[in-house]
């Protein structure tokens, strides 16, 4: 390589900086940059050109993952092109002693000199030593004191900043020794892995903010923050290295001020140090580096490692300057939509072209990054005691829009003094105050304090509330106001008084001495009218911007409105996929315009979209404008106690609103809009609008669950209050009866439908309305006790809820409810007979066959006496199942056949499916698998025609098991999978044990034990309580098969013992048709274990209860 001049270390440093900066530009931009930077220095241009060519050659060779090149390749290139030694002096070759250090090996070289591994005897560890030739005065060839860098670095002691241990001059060499760190620079990691994931981004952002805070606390500026100047150490910690400018803004000897001959600028005014694409706009315009430019560079770094590109890529320096001025960049959240949108906003704020709009400190940026990425927030060192700043409240939803208002409010709060944030009710004063307060919480040395005045009455003492907020104790010798003035003193903090409109005079009295005596206090008050104090700065907050009154096209134009963006965010909050299209954009614009951009009204309208749809919301809002206007009426008194506060809120309501609120108290556990309209509507007004008003006043909460209809709920304390008002008005019976009638109507439709194709939807309705159903049943109980003749309605409701109870395994609740209803019913009524059959079914399922048989026989008798064919068919079906369990096969078959004739006569397909399936169970139990298959096939065909998922799951699984028993394999996996899918689709816990068994057996046969184990654990863990006896036996029987396949014969024998003793205790022997399989499997396990081991395990199993056996199965599977 041809040398164009002396290559002293400072010259190599200049070459390195120009080379690295050039690599960040494309070919055209690189040419312009080099022409400007190297103007008048042909040798510099030639050196850099050769390095670029070498870098391209290295890049063409490719990199291995085990040894990645840094982003620029400089670590590889510089040693190749060092040529003659710097300043004509030979570099030292280890081993040698330098001062107190034993130098052992060279680990790098370049324009900076050479870096060695050395041993520091005082520290008793290896360090990195950087040596550079200097003259007798300790200055480099360029006249700089090399030890100045060491002095700057040594002022910073922080875990995320490379530690400097010492600096000395010996024998013409200046040396700095630091921690010896092995790791990977950020640019190398980015090259190797691509854009960083969320967890890594979080660690980098927070670590570098901590490092930069330490640098700035030492009154230094880094000056060259970029991915190649930060690295991951071996423990994953991020370290900040290689200071660029490293000067102190307050140093008198700053080169740009007192020593213009030392000014480090290239021709054309471009700073020699730093990388153009990472420089803040003011640097490119000639300003000096500052703490704010470091924050900007850190924003560039975060954007870079998150996206793999720079925020303002450009082909030339002029284009770069232009793009910075107009902020022509791709938003971070568009390139990385998987990252929190709040993080993108934080990075964009750090990249603001106006330094005043950036975070003022690295610690503030640290807080913002932590909050936006969901990391743990930093806590002030003085967390405890009276010096602790109160945490700013958190909001459940994200802040949207209002960037202009935020900038204006921030600028007013820069100087100490009073700022009043004034606006009408519902315009978002609290939300914007919260946002600014969070930004300033760590931006001010003494933090921020938030005091909500909503609970203070008109004569309340603001000073007392404030002293409590800061943790001060009352003092007998000093008034609270004077104590607070003394405590704040010269502290620099933000104090926010929220909701002050009802105590304006008290706030004015409180604020006056604070503003007079506390020169560094920033006081922000949210109110509906200003305080009118001297020096008060007022910011009037208007509603959010709305779309223009003209035709809307594709939606891009309306997105310029903050109100539209808020509407979309809230509508999508529950998972709704609302997107702006040519159809939806005009409707959204219409809604936002109609509510005049008031945020609370926008949120309320958005919450109703899932229920009413955009078109209905837009139409109905035409009738609710007056309601929205009521938000601006004067605030009423606030009180301290909960009851008084509720009463105060209640008194603010219009008469019709009070009436609806009272009526809503009959709901338990929440309600939908449709339910409220069904129960509470009369001539008192539109429930939709009144409910919206109650939500707006926080008297009713609203929850959305994806695509489900939104649900509303009253806090229990408020519901009790409203219920008492309803009783006092003499209307409790009226509206409770309305609620009861609504439940009866819904259950009458939804309960029977559980056996049909809409099973999942109907089960989901009962899940949501469980509390309302239980309330209705309790209401019937109270009415019956009061002498009202409601027994038939009560029993009917129980019968309609019964499919849900059985389906979800709420067996004891169903049994108890039916017994209570039956206790007041005539013995021989048809509904009472049906209730008795259901009671028998619950008893049977719960493992009480004697009680089941007694109730069933009585039901058969009454049904015959009263000639009730449908009821008799149900009773005979259950009786036949009981006979099957008792091995009375002939009696069972006769009962099934009679029941089937009755079902055919009445046209009940659901009942026929049950009988056909049970006939299959009967034939399988006696070993006639061919007959069982025929019955199951008939039942499955009918279930598919009726689209009865519950029956498809149960019958299909039984058929699959029968086919497996008969040795058939073709199509059985598909049949078993179909059955289990149907059971899962219906969330039927009752059928799950049957549904998984055929698939488990297939997986075992094919050697897929992991899949079999997953299925078995699904069956074991799905039960909220022990399943019915038959299901318990069936699932544990499946567990035994799995354990045998896994070689766990001893555990299998123990579970067999538990099954055996349970069968004995319940008089449920192994069915004849399954006895042979039971005996063969037991013999195989005995042979595997030997007689003694088998007997021990068998005895341990017989000690188990049903519950402990279940727990044991969960442990061993």
Short mmCIF file of C-alpha atoms in Angstrom, two decimals, residues 733-1082:
data_model
loop_
_atom_site.label_atom_id
_atom_site.label_comp_id
_atom_site.label_asym_id
_atom_site.label_seq_id
_atom_site.Cartn_x
_atom_site.Cartn_y
_atom_site.Cartn_z
CA UNK A 733 -90.99 -5.92 43.20
CA UNK A 734 -91.92 -4.50 39.80
CA UNK A 735 -88.40 -4.41 38.38
CA UNK A 736 -87.25 -7.61 40.07
CA UNK A 737 -90.17 -9.36 38.39
CA UNK A 738 -89.14 -7.79 35.08
CA UNK A 739 -85.62 -9.15 35.59
CA UNK A 740 -87.03 -12.59 36.48
CA UNK A 741 -89.23 -12.67 33.39
CA UNK A 742 -86.26 -11.74 31.20
CA UNK A 743 -84.19 -14.62 32.58
CA UNK A 744 -87.10 -17.02 32.06
CA UNK A 745 -87.51 -15.98 28.43
CA UNK A 746 -83.82 -16.27 27.64
CA UNK A 747 -83.34 -19.61 29.42
CA UNK A 748 -86.39 -21.10 27.72
CA UNK A 749 -84.74 -20.49 24.34
CA UNK A 750 -81.09 -20.99 25.19
CA UNK A 751 -81.24 -24.03 27.48
CA UNK A 752 -82.77 -26.47 24.97
CA UNK A 753 -80.55 -25.01 22.23
CA UNK A 754 -77.49 -26.37 24.04
CA UNK A 755 -78.31 -29.68 22.36
CA UNK A 756 -78.20 -28.07 18.92
CA UNK A 757 -75.71 -26.47 16.50
CA UNK A 758 -75.58 -23.22 18.50
CA UNK A 759 -74.36 -24.98 21.64
CA UNK A 760 -71.17 -22.91 22.07
CA UNK A 761 -73.01 -19.59 21.87
CA UNK A 762 -75.70 -20.70 24.31
CA UNK A 763 -73.20 -22.09 26.82
CA UNK A 764 -71.26 -18.81 26.59
CA UNK A 765 -74.45 -16.86 27.38
CA UNK A 766 -75.07 -18.93 30.51
CA UNK A 767 -71.43 -18.46 31.52
CA UNK A 768 -71.76 -14.68 31.31
CA UNK A 769 -75.17 -14.58 32.99
CA UNK A 770 -74.52 -17.06 35.81
CA UNK A 771 -75.00 -14.46 38.52
CA UNK A 772 -78.24 -13.25 36.98
CA UNK A 773 -79.54 -16.82 36.68
CA UNK A 774 -78.65 -17.56 40.28
CA UNK A 775 -80.33 -14.33 41.33
CA UNK A 776 -83.49 -15.37 39.50
CA UNK A 777 -83.50 -18.73 41.27
CA UNK A 778 -83.09 -17.01 44.63
CA UNK A 779 -85.92 -14.69 43.69
CA UNK A 780 -88.19 -17.68 43.11
CA UNK A 781 -87.20 -19.07 46.49
CA UNK A 782 -88.12 -15.82 48.25
CA UNK A 783 -91.41 -15.58 46.36
CA UNK A 784 -92.31 -19.16 47.28
CA UNK A 785 -91.53 -18.49 50.92
CA UNK A 786 -93.79 -15.45 50.71
CA UNK A 787 -96.65 -17.65 49.55
CA UNK A 788 -96.59 -16.82 45.85
CA UNK A 789 -97.61 -19.72 43.56
CA UNK A 790 -94.45 -19.76 41.46
CA UNK A 791 -93.45 -23.42 41.78
CA UNK A 792 -94.09 -24.31 38.14
CA UNK A 793 -92.11 -21.34 36.80
CA UNK A 794 -89.34 -22.15 39.26
CA UNK A 795 -89.13 -25.78 38.19
CA UNK A 796 -89.31 -24.82 34.52
CA UNK A 797 -86.40 -22.42 34.89
CA UNK A 798 -84.35 -25.14 36.58
CA UNK A 799 -85.15 -27.57 33.77
CA UNK A 800 -84.11 -25.01 31.16
CA UNK A 801 -80.80 -24.35 32.95
CA UNK A 802 -80.19 -28.07 33.53
CA UNK A 803 -78.41 -28.68 30.14
CA UNK A 804 -75.89 -25.99 31.06
CA UNK A 805 -75.30 -27.34 34.56
CA UNK A 806 -74.70 -30.84 33.24
CA UNK A 807 -72.63 -29.67 30.28
CA UNK A 808 -70.26 -27.60 32.42
CA UNK A 809 -70.11 -30.09 35.28
CA UNK A 810 -71.95 -27.91 37.83
CA UNK A 811 -73.65 -31.06 39.10
CA UNK A 812 -74.14 -30.25 42.77
CA UNK A 813 -75.44 -26.77 42.03
CA UNK A 814 -77.97 -28.23 39.61
CA UNK A 815 -79.03 -30.95 42.04
CA UNK A 816 -79.48 -28.49 44.89
CA UNK A 817 -81.51 -26.06 42.80
CA UNK A 818 -83.82 -28.79 41.52
CA UNK A 819 -84.38 -30.22 45.00
CA UNK A 820 -85.33 -26.75 46.32
CA UNK A 821 -87.78 -26.16 43.49
CA UNK A 822 -89.26 -29.65 43.80
CA UNK A 823 -89.83 -29.19 47.53
CA UNK A 824 -92.71 -26.75 46.86
CA UNK A 825 -94.12 -28.53 43.79
CA UNK A 826 -97.10 -30.93 43.56
CA UNK A 827 -95.88 -34.51 43.31
CA UNK A 828 -97.68 -35.51 40.13
CA UNK A 829 -97.31 -32.47 37.90
CA UNK A 830 -95.55 -33.11 34.60
CA UNK A 831 -92.86 -30.49 35.36
CA UNK A 832 -92.28 -32.09 38.77
CA UNK A 833 -91.81 -35.48 37.13
CA UNK A 834 -89.25 -34.01 34.73
CA UNK A 835 -87.50 -32.36 37.66
CA UNK A 836 -87.40 -35.70 39.47
CA UNK A 837 -85.85 -37.36 36.38
CA UNK A 838 -83.19 -34.64 36.29
CA UNK A 839 -82.54 -35.13 39.99
CA UNK A 840 -82.10 -38.85 39.38
CA UNK A 841 -79.68 -38.12 36.55
CA UNK A 842 -77.56 -35.85 38.77
CA UNK A 843 -77.55 -38.50 41.53
CA UNK A 844 -76.45 -41.15 39.04
CA UNK A 845 -73.71 -38.95 37.61
CA UNK A 846 -72.46 -38.10 41.09
CA UNK A 847 -72.17 -41.79 41.99
CA UNK A 848 -75.32 -42.28 44.08
CA UNK A 849 -77.15 -45.05 42.22
CA UNK A 850 -79.60 -45.85 45.05
CA UNK A 851 -81.01 -42.31 45.12
CA UNK A 852 -81.01 -42.26 41.34
CA UNK A 853 -82.99 -45.51 41.14
CA UNK A 854 -85.54 -44.32 43.71
CA UNK A 855 -86.25 -41.07 41.91
CA UNK A 856 -86.36 -42.77 38.51
CA UNK A 857 -88.85 -45.45 39.55
CA UNK A 858 -91.12 -42.82 41.05
CA UNK A 859 -90.95 -40.83 37.80
CA UNK A 860 -91.85 -43.90 35.72
CA UNK A 861 -94.80 -44.64 37.99
CA UNK A 862 -96.22 -41.11 37.87
CA UNK A 863 -95.72 -40.87 34.11
CA UNK A 864 -97.67 -44.09 33.54
CA UNK A 865 -100.42 -43.02 35.92
CA UNK A 866 -100.89 -39.67 34.24
CA UNK A 867 -100.25 -40.90 30.67
CA UNK A 868 -97.27 -38.60 29.97
CA UNK A 869 -95.53 -40.31 27.01
CA UNK A 870 -92.66 -37.86 26.57
CA UNK A 871 -91.92 -37.81 30.28
CA UNK A 872 -92.20 -41.59 30.43
CA UNK A 873 -89.68 -41.94 27.60
CA UNK A 874 -87.15 -39.84 29.56
CA UNK A 875 -87.73 -41.82 32.74
CA UNK A 876 -87.44 -45.18 30.95
CA UNK A 877 -84.18 -44.09 29.25
CA UNK A 878 -82.60 -43.28 32.58
CA UNK A 879 -83.99 -46.44 34.17
CA UNK A 880 -82.48 -48.50 31.36
CA UNK A 881 -79.05 -46.90 31.94
CA UNK A 882 -79.27 -47.70 35.62
CA UNK A 883 -80.17 -51.34 34.82
CA UNK A 884 -77.19 -51.46 32.46
CA UNK A 885 -74.84 -50.41 35.26
CA UNK A 886 -76.42 -53.08 37.50
CA UNK A 887 -75.89 -55.70 34.74
CA UNK A 888 -79.66 -56.23 34.43
CA UNK A 889 -79.27 -56.40 30.67
CA UNK A 890 -82.68 -57.78 29.71
CA UNK A 891 -84.50 -55.16 31.82
CA UNK A 892 -82.31 -52.44 30.34
CA UNK A 893 -82.97 -53.56 26.76
CA UNK A 894 -86.72 -53.65 27.36
CA UNK A 895 -86.75 -50.16 28.84
CA UNK A 896 -84.67 -48.78 25.97
CA UNK A 897 -86.90 -50.33 23.34
CA UNK A 898 -90.08 -48.98 24.96
CA UNK A 899 -88.51 -45.55 25.29
CA UNK A 900 -87.42 -45.58 21.65
CA UNK A 901 -90.99 -46.37 20.51
CA UNK A 902 -92.27 -43.44 22.57
CA UNK A 903 -89.60 -41.12 21.12
CA UNK A 904 -90.44 -42.15 17.60
CA UNK A 905 -94.11 -41.47 18.30
CA UNK A 906 -93.42 -38.00 19.72
CA UNK A 907 -90.80 -37.09 17.09
CA UNK A 908 -88.05 -36.28 19.59
CA UNK A 909 -84.77 -36.69 17.73
CA UNK A 910 -82.65 -35.60 20.69
CA UNK A 911 -84.23 -38.25 22.89
CA UNK A 912 -83.84 -40.85 20.16
CA UNK A 913 -80.10 -40.12 19.87
CA UNK A 914 -79.68 -40.69 23.61
CA UNK A 915 -81.52 -44.02 23.49
CA UNK A 916 -79.65 -45.27 20.40
CA UNK A 917 -76.32 -44.40 22.02
CA UNK A 918 -77.27 -46.11 25.26
CA UNK A 919 -78.35 -49.22 23.37
CA UNK A 920 -74.86 -49.27 21.93
CA UNK A 921 -73.41 -49.00 25.44
CA UNK A 922 -75.63 -51.89 26.55
CA UNK A 923 -74.56 -54.20 23.73
CA UNK A 924 -70.89 -53.30 24.23
CA UNK A 925 -71.19 -54.12 27.93
CA UNK A 926 -72.37 -57.65 27.11
CA UNK A 927 -69.69 -58.11 24.46
CA UNK A 928 -71.83 -57.84 21.32
CA UNK A 929 -69.59 -55.30 19.57
CA UNK A 930 -71.23 -55.73 16.16
CA UNK A 931 -74.64 -54.80 17.59
CA UNK A 932 -73.07 -51.94 19.54
CA UNK A 933 -71.49 -50.62 16.34
CA UNK A 934 -74.82 -50.70 14.54
CA UNK A 935 -76.59 -48.74 17.30
CA UNK A 936 -73.76 -46.16 17.47
CA UNK A 937 -73.80 -45.67 13.71
CA UNK A 938 -77.55 -45.01 13.74
CA UNK A 939 -77.14 -42.54 16.61
CA UNK A 940 -74.22 -40.75 14.94
CA UNK A 941 -76.08 -40.43 11.65
CA UNK A 942 -79.03 -38.82 13.43
CA UNK A 943 -76.74 -36.53 15.47
CA UNK A 944 -75.02 -35.29 12.33
CA UNK A 945 -78.38 -34.62 10.67
CA UNK A 946 -79.44 -32.62 13.73
CA UNK A 947 -75.99 -30.93 13.94
CA UNK A 948 -75.87 -31.83 17.62
CA UNK A 949 -72.19 -31.34 18.53
CA UNK A 950 -72.61 -32.78 22.00
CA UNK A 951 -74.04 -36.01 20.62
CA UNK A 952 -71.51 -36.13 17.78
CA UNK A 953 -68.70 -36.01 20.33
CA UNK A 954 -70.07 -38.62 22.69
CA UNK A 955 -71.45 -41.08 20.13
CA UNK A 956 -68.50 -40.71 17.78
CA UNK A 957 -66.03 -41.48 20.55
CA UNK A 958 -68.01 -44.58 21.57
CA UNK A 959 -68.10 -45.76 17.98
CA UNK A 960 -64.36 -45.21 17.58
CA UNK A 961 -63.67 -47.26 20.72
CA UNK A 962 -65.90 -50.05 19.47
CA UNK A 963 -64.11 -50.14 16.13
CA UNK A 964 -60.75 -50.31 17.90
CA UNK A 965 -62.02 -53.18 20.06
CA UNK A 966 -63.03 -54.98 16.87
CA UNK A 967 -59.52 -54.50 15.46
CA UNK A 968 -60.53 -52.01 12.77
CA UNK A 969 -58.17 -49.08 12.02
CA UNK A 970 -59.25 -47.51 8.73
CA UNK A 971 -60.79 -44.11 9.31
CA UNK A 972 -60.84 -44.50 13.08
CA UNK A 973 -58.31 -41.69 13.72
CA UNK A 974 -60.40 -39.28 11.66
CA UNK A 975 -63.58 -40.33 13.49
CA UNK A 976 -61.90 -39.97 16.89
CA UNK A 977 -60.47 -36.57 15.96
CA UNK A 978 -63.89 -35.38 14.75
CA UNK A 979 -65.46 -36.47 18.02
CA UNK A 980 -62.86 -34.79 20.23
CA UNK A 981 -63.05 -31.62 18.17
CA UNK A 982 -66.82 -31.52 18.69
CA UNK A 983 -66.39 -32.02 22.44
CA UNK A 984 -63.80 -29.25 22.64
CA UNK A 985 -66.00 -27.01 20.54
CA UNK A 986 -68.81 -27.40 23.04
CA UNK A 987 -66.48 -27.15 26.09
CA UNK A 988 -68.14 -30.30 27.41
CA UNK A 989 -66.17 -31.41 30.45
CA UNK A 990 -68.67 -34.22 30.99
CA UNK A 991 -67.76 -35.93 27.71
CA UNK A 992 -64.03 -35.17 27.64
CA UNK A 993 -62.91 -38.42 29.28
CA UNK A 994 -64.74 -40.45 26.62
CA UNK A 995 -63.55 -38.18 23.82
CA UNK A 996 -59.83 -38.48 24.46
CA UNK A 997 -59.68 -42.27 24.98
CA UNK A 998 -59.78 -43.50 21.36
CA UNK A 999 -57.13 -41.00 20.26
CA UNK A 1000 -54.91 -41.93 23.22
CA UNK A 1001 -55.13 -45.60 22.27
CA UNK A 1002 -54.28 -44.78 18.65
CA UNK A 1003 -51.27 -42.64 19.68
CA UNK A 1004 -50.02 -45.43 21.96
CA UNK A 1005 -50.37 -48.00 19.19
CA UNK A 1006 -48.34 -45.76 16.84
CA UNK A 1007 -45.64 -45.06 19.44
CA UNK A 1008 -46.52 -41.37 19.86
CA UNK A 1009 -46.39 -41.39 23.65
CA UNK A 1010 -45.80 -37.65 24.07
CA UNK A 1011 -49.00 -36.89 22.16
CA UNK A 1012 -50.88 -39.49 24.21
CA UNK A 1013 -49.57 -37.97 27.44
CA UNK A 1014 -50.73 -34.50 26.38
CA UNK A 1015 -54.24 -35.78 25.75
CA UNK A 1016 -54.42 -37.60 29.09
CA UNK A 1017 -53.25 -34.52 31.00
CA UNK A 1018 -55.89 -32.47 29.20
CA UNK A 1019 -58.55 -34.83 30.50
CA UNK A 1020 -57.17 -34.84 34.06
CA UNK A 1021 -56.72 -31.08 34.38
CA UNK A 1022 -60.00 -30.03 32.72
CA UNK A 1023 -62.11 -31.19 35.67
CA UNK A 1024 -62.99 -28.48 38.21
CA UNK A 1025 -64.24 -31.26 40.49
CA UNK A 1026 -64.14 -35.04 40.39
CA UNK A 1027 -66.17 -36.26 37.39
CA UNK A 1028 -69.09 -38.65 37.58
CA UNK A 1029 -68.16 -42.20 38.50
CA UNK A 1030 -68.24 -43.66 35.01
CA UNK A 1031 -66.08 -40.84 33.66
CA UNK A 1032 -63.68 -41.19 36.61
CA UNK A 1033 -63.23 -44.89 35.92
CA UNK A 1034 -62.94 -44.35 32.17
CA UNK A 1035 -60.22 -41.71 32.41
CA UNK A 1036 -58.15 -43.59 34.98
CA UNK A 1037 -58.48 -46.68 32.81
CA UNK A 1038 -56.93 -44.64 30.00
CA UNK A 1039 -54.17 -43.51 32.36
CA UNK A 1040 -53.35 -47.17 33.05
CA UNK A 1041 -52.98 -47.86 29.32
CA UNK A 1042 -50.57 -44.93 28.99
CA UNK A 1043 -48.52 -45.92 32.04
CA UNK A 1044 -48.13 -49.47 30.72
CA UNK A 1045 -46.91 -48.10 27.38
CA UNK A 1046 -44.42 -45.87 29.19
CA UNK A 1047 -43.03 -48.73 31.25
CA UNK A 1048 -44.56 -47.48 34.53
CA UNK A 1049 -46.08 -50.82 35.48
CA UNK A 1050 -45.96 -50.21 39.23
CA UNK A 1051 -47.95 -46.95 38.99
CA UNK A 1052 -50.39 -48.67 36.61
CA UNK A 1053 -50.98 -51.46 39.16
CA UNK A 1054 -51.63 -48.90 41.91
CA UNK A 1055 -54.28 -47.12 39.83
CA UNK A 1056 -55.87 -50.47 38.93
CA UNK A 1057 -56.18 -51.15 42.65
CA UNK A 1058 -57.92 -47.80 43.14
CA UNK A 1059 -60.35 -48.55 40.30
CA UNK A 1060 -61.06 -52.01 41.65
CA UNK A 1061 -61.91 -50.87 45.18
CA UNK A 1062 -64.10 -48.05 43.87
CA UNK A 1063 -66.04 -50.50 41.70
CA UNK A 1064 -66.57 -52.70 44.74
CA UNK A 1065 -67.76 -49.85 46.94
CA UNK A 1066 -70.21 -48.57 44.34
CA UNK A 1067 -71.38 -52.00 43.18
CA UNK A 1068 -70.21 -51.30 39.63
CA UNK A 1069 -68.28 -54.38 38.45
CA UNK A 1070 -66.37 -54.53 35.21
CA UNK A 1071 -68.93 -55.03 32.39
CA UNK A 1072 -68.94 -58.48 30.87
CA UNK A 1073 -67.93 -57.15 27.50
CA UNK A 1074 -64.76 -55.57 28.90
CA UNK A 1075 -63.83 -58.27 31.44
CA UNK A 1076 -61.51 -60.14 29.08
CA UNK A 1077 -59.49 -56.98 28.26
CA UNK A 1078 -59.33 -56.07 31.96
CA UNK A 1079 -58.00 -59.52 32.90
CA UNK A 1080 -55.44 -59.66 30.08
CA UNK A 1081 -54.00 -56.23 30.94
CA UNK A 1082 -53.83 -57.08 34.64
#
